[in-house]
Short mmCIF file of C-alpha atoms in Angstrom, two decimals:
data_model
loop_
_atom_site.label_atom_id
_atom_site.label_comp_id
_atom_site.label_asym_id
_atom_site.label_seq_id
_atom_site.Cartn_x
_atom_site.Cartn_y
_atom_site.Cartn_z
CA MET H 336 51.60 41.04 58.71
CA ALA H 337 51.90 42.67 55.31
CA PHE H 338 55.41 43.79 56.27
CA PHE H 339 56.31 40.22 57.30
CA LYS H 340 54.96 38.83 54.03
CA ARG H 341 56.84 41.42 52.06
CA THR H 342 60.11 40.74 53.91
CA HIS H 343 59.64 36.98 53.61
CA ALA H 344 58.97 37.37 49.91
CA GLN H 345 62.09 39.47 49.53
CA THR H 346 64.12 36.85 51.43
CA MET H 347 62.83 34.10 49.21
CA SER H 348 63.67 36.24 46.22
CA LYS H 349 67.23 36.71 47.47
CA ASN H 350 67.68 32.99 48.08
CA THR H 351 66.44 32.34 44.59
CA ILE H 352 68.95 34.84 43.23
CA PHE H 353 71.81 33.20 45.18
CA THR H 354 70.73 29.80 43.92
CA LYS H 355 70.69 31.06 40.37
CA LEU H 356 74.10 32.70 40.85
CA TRP H 357 75.48 29.42 42.22
CA ASP H 358 74.03 27.57 39.24
CA PHE H 359 75.59 30.18 36.98
CA CYS H 360 79.08 29.60 38.47
CA GLU H 361 81.30 27.53 36.30
CA LYS H 362 81.44 23.91 37.26
CA TYR H 363 85.08 24.03 38.35
CA VAL H 364 84.27 26.78 40.88
CA GLN H 365 81.51 24.68 42.39
CA ILE H 366 83.83 21.67 42.60
CA ALA H 367 86.53 23.83 44.21
CA GLU H 368 84.04 24.98 46.87
CA GLN H 369 82.94 21.44 47.60
CA LEU H 370 86.54 20.24 47.84
CA THR H 371 87.31 23.15 50.16
CA GLN H 372 84.53 22.08 52.51
CA LYS H 373 85.79 18.49 52.48
CA ILE H 374 89.32 19.67 53.31
CA ILE H 375 88.03 21.87 56.16
CA GLY H 376 85.89 19.00 57.42
CA GLN H 377 88.91 16.66 57.13
CA ASP H 378 87.11 14.28 54.77
CA TYR H 379 90.44 14.54 52.99
CA PHE H 380 93.31 14.93 55.42
CA ASP H 381 96.69 14.26 53.83
CA ARG H 382 96.05 14.37 50.09
CA LEU H 383 93.27 14.58 47.52
CA PRO H 384 92.23 11.58 45.45
CA PRO H 385 93.89 11.24 42.02
CA VAL H 386 92.62 13.57 39.31
CA ARG H 387 90.93 10.76 37.37
CA GLU H 388 89.02 9.63 40.47
CA LEU H 389 87.81 13.18 41.11
CA ALA H 390 86.77 13.57 37.48
CA ALA H 391 84.74 10.36 37.70
CA GLU H 392 83.22 11.36 41.05
CA TYR H 393 82.02 14.74 39.75
CA ASN H 394 81.32 13.45 36.24
CA VAL H 395 83.43 16.16 34.57
CA SER H 396 86.48 16.29 32.34
CA LEU H 397 90.05 16.14 33.58
CA ARG H 398 90.50 19.78 32.51
CA THR H 399 87.61 20.89 34.74
CA ILE H 400 89.15 19.13 37.73
CA GLN H 401 92.54 20.64 36.93
CA LYS H 402 90.99 24.15 36.94
CA ALA H 403 89.34 23.42 40.31
CA LEU H 404 92.67 22.26 41.72
CA GLU H 405 94.41 25.36 40.38
CA LEU H 406 91.87 27.44 42.28
CA LEU H 407 92.58 25.50 45.50
CA ALA H 408 96.32 25.94 44.97
CA ALA H 409 95.83 29.70 44.52
CA ARG H 410 94.06 29.69 47.90
CA THR H 411 97.10 27.83 49.35
CA LEU H 412 94.92 24.90 50.37
CA ILE H 413 96.89 22.34 48.39
CA VAL H 414 100.30 22.04 46.77
CA ALA H 415 101.41 19.84 43.90
CA ASP H 416 103.71 16.94 44.72
CA SER H 417 104.86 15.43 41.41
CA THR H 418 105.32 11.99 42.98
CA ARG H 419 102.23 11.86 45.20
CA GLY H 420 99.48 13.98 43.67
CA MET H 421 97.96 16.99 45.42
CA ARG H 422 99.02 17.40 49.04
CA ILE H 423 96.76 19.24 51.48
CA ILE H 424 98.51 22.08 53.26
CA HIS H 425 97.84 21.87 56.97
CA ARG H 426 98.22 24.82 59.29
CA PRO H 427 98.07 22.95 62.55
CA GLN H 428 97.91 24.40 66.00
CA SER H 429 99.80 21.45 67.38
CA ARG H 430 102.14 23.43 69.66
CA VAL H 431 104.92 21.26 68.26
CA ILE H 432 108.22 22.73 67.06
CA GLY H 433 110.34 20.68 64.66
CA VAL H 434 114.11 21.11 64.98
CA PHE H 435 116.27 19.82 62.13
CA CYS H 436 119.64 18.59 63.36
CA ASN H 437 122.40 16.20 62.34
CA PHE H 438 123.39 13.97 65.24
CA ARG H 439 125.93 12.15 63.09
CA LYS H 440 128.30 15.09 63.02
CA GLY H 441 129.08 14.97 66.73
CA ASN H 442 129.56 18.72 66.93
CA SER H 443 128.68 21.20 69.66
CA SER H 444 124.96 20.88 69.02
CA ASP H 445 124.55 18.97 72.29
CA ILE H 446 124.43 22.21 74.29
CA LEU H 447 122.33 23.83 71.58
CA VAL H 448 119.82 20.95 71.54
CA GLN H 449 119.48 20.91 75.32
CA SER H 450 119.05 24.67 75.56
CA LEU H 451 116.51 24.77 72.71
CA ARG H 452 114.46 21.99 74.26
CA ARG H 453 114.42 23.72 77.62
CA ARG H 454 113.32 27.07 76.15
CA ILE H 455 110.70 25.62 73.81
CA GLU H 456 109.13 23.50 76.54
CA ALA H 457 109.15 26.46 78.97
CA ASP H 458 106.68 28.14 76.58
CA ASN H 459 104.43 25.06 76.57
CA TYR H 460 105.50 23.78 73.16
CA GLU H 461 106.79 20.30 72.43
CA ALA H 462 110.23 20.10 70.81
CA VAL H 463 110.71 17.31 68.28
CA PHE H 464 114.26 16.89 66.99
CA ILE H 465 114.41 15.54 63.43
CA ASP H 466 117.68 13.86 62.49
CA VAL H 467 118.59 14.96 58.96
CA PRO H 468 121.84 13.30 57.84
CA ASP H 469 123.75 14.75 54.90
CA LYS H 470 122.54 12.16 52.38
CA VAL H 471 118.92 13.15 53.08
CA CYS H 472 119.65 16.86 52.69
CA GLN H 473 121.25 16.20 49.32
CA ASP H 474 118.47 13.94 48.03
CA GLU H 475 115.96 15.94 45.99
CA ASN H 476 113.55 12.97 46.01
CA SER H 477 113.36 12.61 49.79
CA ALA H 478 109.87 12.35 51.26
CA LEU H 479 110.11 15.66 53.10
CA TRP H 480 106.35 16.08 53.27
CA ARG H 481 106.28 14.35 56.63
CA TYR H 482 107.79 17.53 58.08
CA GLY H 483 104.61 19.51 57.47
CA TRP H 484 102.88 18.82 60.77
CA ALA H 485 104.60 21.24 63.18
CA ASP H 486 103.74 24.86 63.92
CA GLY H 487 107.25 26.00 63.02
CA TYR H 488 110.79 24.79 62.40
CA ILE H 489 114.37 25.56 63.39
CA SER H 490 117.22 24.37 61.18
CA LEU H 491 120.51 23.84 63.02
CA TYR H 492 123.97 23.67 61.50
CA GLY H 493 124.39 21.44 58.46
CA THR H 494 120.65 20.94 57.82
CA SER H 495 119.54 24.06 55.95
CA ASP H 496 118.72 22.60 52.56
CA LEU H 497 116.97 23.81 49.41
CA ALA H 498 114.62 20.81 49.30
CA ILE H 499 113.54 21.27 52.91
CA ASP H 500 113.20 25.03 52.45
CA ARG H 501 110.96 24.58 49.42
CA CYS H 502 108.80 22.08 51.27
CA LEU H 503 108.26 24.35 54.26
CA LYS H 504 107.67 27.36 52.02
CA ASN H 505 104.89 25.41 50.28
CA PHE H 506 103.34 24.74 53.66
CA ASP H 507 103.77 28.43 54.54
CA LEU H 508 105.34 27.46 57.89
CA PRO H 509 107.72 29.61 59.98
CA LEU H 510 111.39 28.68 59.65
CA VAL H 511 114.56 30.02 61.27
CA THR H 512 117.98 28.71 60.31
CA ALA H 513 121.19 28.71 62.32
CA ASN H 514 123.52 28.81 59.35
CA MET H 515 123.78 31.58 56.79
CA ALA H 516 122.60 30.24 53.44
CA ARG H 517 123.94 31.94 50.36
CA GLY H 518 121.34 32.89 47.79
CA ARG H 519 118.36 32.31 50.09
CA GLU H 520 116.23 34.85 51.91
CA LEU H 521 115.69 33.03 55.19
CA PRO H 522 115.49 34.41 58.73
CA CYS H 523 118.90 33.49 60.14
CA VAL H 524 120.66 33.64 63.50
CA ASP H 525 124.36 32.81 63.49
CA PHE H 526 127.63 33.61 65.19
CA ASP H 527 129.55 36.61 63.87
CA HIS H 528 132.64 34.78 62.64
CA ALA H 529 133.85 37.71 60.54
CA GLY H 530 133.37 39.99 63.56
CA LEU H 531 135.44 37.63 65.68
CA ALA H 532 138.18 37.59 63.04
CA ARG H 533 138.25 41.41 63.07
CA GLN H 534 138.36 41.54 66.89
CA LEU H 535 141.27 39.10 67.05
CA LEU H 536 143.18 40.79 64.25
CA ASN H 537 142.74 44.25 65.79
CA GLY H 538 143.67 43.08 69.28
CA LEU H 539 146.75 41.17 68.16
CA TYR H 540 147.84 44.01 65.90
CA GLN H 541 147.71 46.37 68.90
CA ARG H 542 150.01 43.90 70.65
CA ASN H 543 152.63 44.19 67.90
CA CYS H 544 151.67 41.16 65.80
CA ARG H 545 152.11 41.81 62.08
CA LYS H 546 152.16 38.34 60.51
CA PHE H 547 148.87 36.43 60.64
CA ALA H 548 147.96 32.93 59.49
CA LEU H 549 144.53 31.31 59.38
CA SER H 550 143.58 27.70 60.19
CA PHE H 551 139.99 26.95 59.25
CA THR H 552 137.94 23.72 59.21
CA ILE H 553 134.35 24.99 59.56
CA CYS H 554 132.53 23.53 56.53
CA SER H 555 130.44 26.52 55.47
CA GLY H 556 131.11 28.46 52.29
CA SER H 557 129.41 31.62 53.50
CA ILE H 558 131.39 31.65 56.77
CA SER H 559 134.71 30.87 55.13
CA ASP H 560 134.17 33.59 52.53
CA SER H 561 133.33 36.19 55.17
CA VAL H 562 136.36 35.32 57.34
CA ASN H 563 138.71 35.20 54.36
CA ASP H 564 137.41 38.57 53.14
CA GLU H 565 137.97 40.04 56.61
CA PHE H 566 141.59 38.83 56.63
CA ARG H 567 142.31 40.30 53.21
CA ARG H 568 140.57 43.56 54.08
CA PHE H 569 142.56 43.89 57.29
CA ALA H 570 145.83 43.15 55.48
CA ALA H 571 145.07 45.82 52.86
CA GLU H 572 144.14 48.42 55.50
CA HIS H 573 147.43 47.90 57.37
CA ASP H 574 149.62 47.27 54.32
CA LEU H 575 150.46 43.73 55.41
CA GLU H 576 151.71 41.06 53.03
CA LEU H 577 150.27 37.68 54.00
CA PRO H 578 151.50 34.67 51.97
CA GLU H 579 148.76 32.60 50.37
CA GLN H 580 150.05 29.59 52.32
CA TRP H 581 148.96 31.34 55.50
CA LEU H 582 145.34 31.68 54.39
CA THR H 583 143.84 28.19 54.47
CA CYS H 584 140.26 29.40 54.87
CA GLY H 585 137.74 27.26 53.03
CA GLN H 586 140.36 24.99 51.44
CA GLU H 587 139.62 22.07 53.77
CA SER H 588 135.90 21.43 53.41
CA ASP H 589 135.76 17.62 53.25
CA ILE H 590 133.84 16.65 56.40
CA PHE H 591 134.83 13.00 55.96
CA ILE H 592 138.48 13.83 56.68
CA PRO H 593 139.06 13.99 60.47
CA ARG H 594 139.52 17.48 61.86
CA GLU H 595 142.99 16.66 63.19
CA ALA H 596 144.11 15.54 59.72
CA ARG H 597 142.86 18.78 58.20
CA ILE H 598 144.58 20.90 60.86
CA THR H 599 147.81 18.94 60.34
CA ARG H 600 147.76 19.64 56.61
CA GLN H 601 147.03 23.31 57.21
CA PHE H 602 149.89 23.72 59.70
CA GLU H 603 152.25 21.97 57.30
CA GLN H 604 151.18 24.51 54.68
CA ILE H 605 151.46 27.49 57.03
CA PHE H 606 154.94 26.56 58.26
CA SER H 607 156.26 25.60 54.83
CA THR H 608 157.31 29.23 54.27
CA VAL H 609 160.70 30.64 55.23
CA GLU H 610 159.31 32.97 57.86
CA LYS H 611 156.84 32.03 60.56
CA PRO H 612 153.66 33.92 61.46
CA ASP H 613 153.40 35.88 64.71
CA ALA H 614 149.93 34.45 65.33
CA VAL H 615 147.71 31.70 63.99
CA ILE H 616 143.98 32.38 64.25
CA CYS H 617 141.91 29.18 64.34
CA PHE H 618 138.30 28.72 63.31
CA HIS H 619 137.64 25.20 64.58
CA HIS H 620 137.29 23.32 67.85
CA GLY H 621 140.73 21.78 67.58
CA MET H 622 142.80 24.45 69.30
CA GLU H 623 144.23 22.04 71.86
CA PHE H 624 145.42 19.85 69.01
CA ALA H 625 146.85 22.95 67.29
CA LYS H 626 148.66 23.79 70.53
CA SER H 627 150.31 20.37 70.53
CA MET H 628 151.42 20.92 66.95
CA ILE H 629 152.99 24.29 67.84
CA LYS H 630 154.92 22.61 70.64
CA GLY H 631 155.94 19.81 68.27
CA LEU H 632 157.47 22.45 66.00
CA ASN H 633 159.59 23.62 68.99
CA PHE H 634 157.85 26.99 69.25
CA THR H 635 156.95 28.50 72.61
CA LEU H 636 153.46 29.92 72.94
CA GLY H 637 153.50 33.52 74.11
CA LYS H 638 157.11 33.98 73.06
CA ASP H 639 157.50 32.64 69.52
CA ILE H 640 153.91 32.54 68.45
CA ILE H 641 150.32 33.19 69.61
CA LEU H 642 147.43 30.79 69.02
CA ALA H 643 143.97 32.37 69.13
CA GLY H 644 140.50 31.49 67.91
CA THR H 645 137.29 29.55 68.56
CA GLY H 646 137.79 27.18 71.45
CA LYS H 647 135.43 24.72 73.07
CA ASN H 648 135.89 24.29 76.81
CA ASP H 649 139.58 25.18 76.35
CA LEU H 650 141.32 27.12 79.12
CA PRO H 651 143.39 30.16 78.11
CA ASP H 652 147.09 30.15 78.85
CA GLN H 653 150.11 32.29 78.04
CA GLY H 654 149.99 32.83 74.28
CA PHE H 655 146.92 30.57 73.98
CA LEU H 656 143.63 32.46 73.55
CA PRO H 657 140.46 30.38 73.02
CA VAL H 658 137.30 32.44 72.51
CA GLU H 659 133.89 30.79 72.89
CA PHE H 660 130.55 31.55 71.31
CA SER H 661 127.56 30.94 73.58
CA TYR H 662 125.34 28.13 72.27
CA ASP H 663 122.87 28.91 75.02
CA ARG H 664 122.57 32.46 73.71
CA LEU H 665 122.18 31.10 70.16
CA ALA H 666 119.33 28.87 71.34
CA ALA H 667 117.61 31.85 72.97
CA ALA H 668 117.94 33.99 69.81
CA LEU H 669 116.68 31.21 67.53
CA TRP H 670 113.62 30.55 69.68
CA GLU H 671 112.78 34.25 70.02
CA ALA H 672 113.02 34.72 66.24
CA LEU H 673 110.70 31.76 65.63
CA LYS H 674 108.22 32.90 68.29
CA LYS H 675 107.87 36.25 66.51
CA GLN H 676 106.93 34.42 63.31
CA LEU H 677 104.47 32.22 65.18
CA THR H 678 102.61 35.35 66.27
CA GLY H 679 102.49 36.65 62.68
CA GLU H 680 105.34 39.14 62.91
CA GLN H 681 107.43 39.61 59.79
CA ILE H 682 111.12 38.84 60.37
CA ASN H 683 113.91 40.59 58.51
CA PRO H 684 115.82 37.88 56.61
CA ALA H 685 119.10 39.75 57.16
CA PRO H 686 121.27 37.58 59.45
CA GLN H 687 121.18 38.33 63.16
CA LEU H 688 124.82 37.88 64.19
CA LEU H 689 125.87 37.11 67.76
CA PRO H 690 129.25 38.29 69.14
CA PRO H 691 131.60 35.95 71.03
CA SER H 692 132.27 35.87 74.73
CA GLU H 693 134.58 38.47 76.26
CA ILE H 694 138.15 38.11 75.00
CA GLU H 695 140.75 37.72 77.76
CA TRP H 696 143.57 39.75 76.28
CA LYS H 697 145.67 39.45 79.46
CA PHE H 698 147.02 36.13 78.20
CA VAL H 699 148.79 37.84 75.30
CA GLU H 700 149.67 41.17 76.93
CA LYS H 701 153.38 40.39 77.26
CA SER H 702 154.13 39.35 73.72
CA ASP H 703 157.64 40.21 72.50
CA PHE H 704 156.76 40.69 68.83
#
């Protein structure tokens, strides 16, 4: 019994010490702890009350409340939103994956969207596709906080944006992007456009082509730079002189001009020189249109000139060499990269680049260049 009394007395003494320590804590620390419990208990779900309301509730100065909020921000429980006060950072286990996409562009994302949905749902997640048109991406004042409710996000072509990236970084949510973003350290999966350019240049060079032109309408600065650099590097390695008019990479970036109009202007530029190229390498999904332009110039594919590049459901023919990237494979790589982050694995932000489908060189084996 004496032992029990002694232990009980010691316990009471410890509780008294803890109480005194709690009383000794500065007021802002106590307020921060109470706010933390309210956030955990979801008394506050989306945002905290305004600073003045909190100061009145706890009967303290605005500065004391500000110090308490700074402590919560350091614990990554809240984040400042200059237009809406202090937002609560949720780390939900919703099994929802948000996919940013731009349905207004009408590009090849149809296959990508379908494949992503199928793979995400196969792992018992729900895929929610968020339409992000260009004007929203460019608007720094957009209410992007509504995107903070998913377990992770995938950004498809044309939707990787600084404002969205900052928002998701504040929420500390996993993000994988499908377009290489210059100046940003983001996990990225993309097609190896520069690698494709090198493959085509090497293969055509081995088949006696020496004069190369480039037609390019993909609206991405990082991709156009990498392809253009590859062309210039290849020309320097093989001592080739390529007229500037033959390198149209990155010069046609206005997405509001129809692709056919851009290709027309580029071909007018390419064929404005005295000599013609042996091959035109295309980085767009307008190869069939480019083929019609070659025929309109009275050139014969496979005899006068070769047309090669990124096709979309185009069938190869003599002197016509479309090469496809697999959007199904891109979907698989994007989802695998995001799943690693969802399990806490650190992802190298260096781009993971996917090669194209097998190139069918037999369609340009009998060139007479």
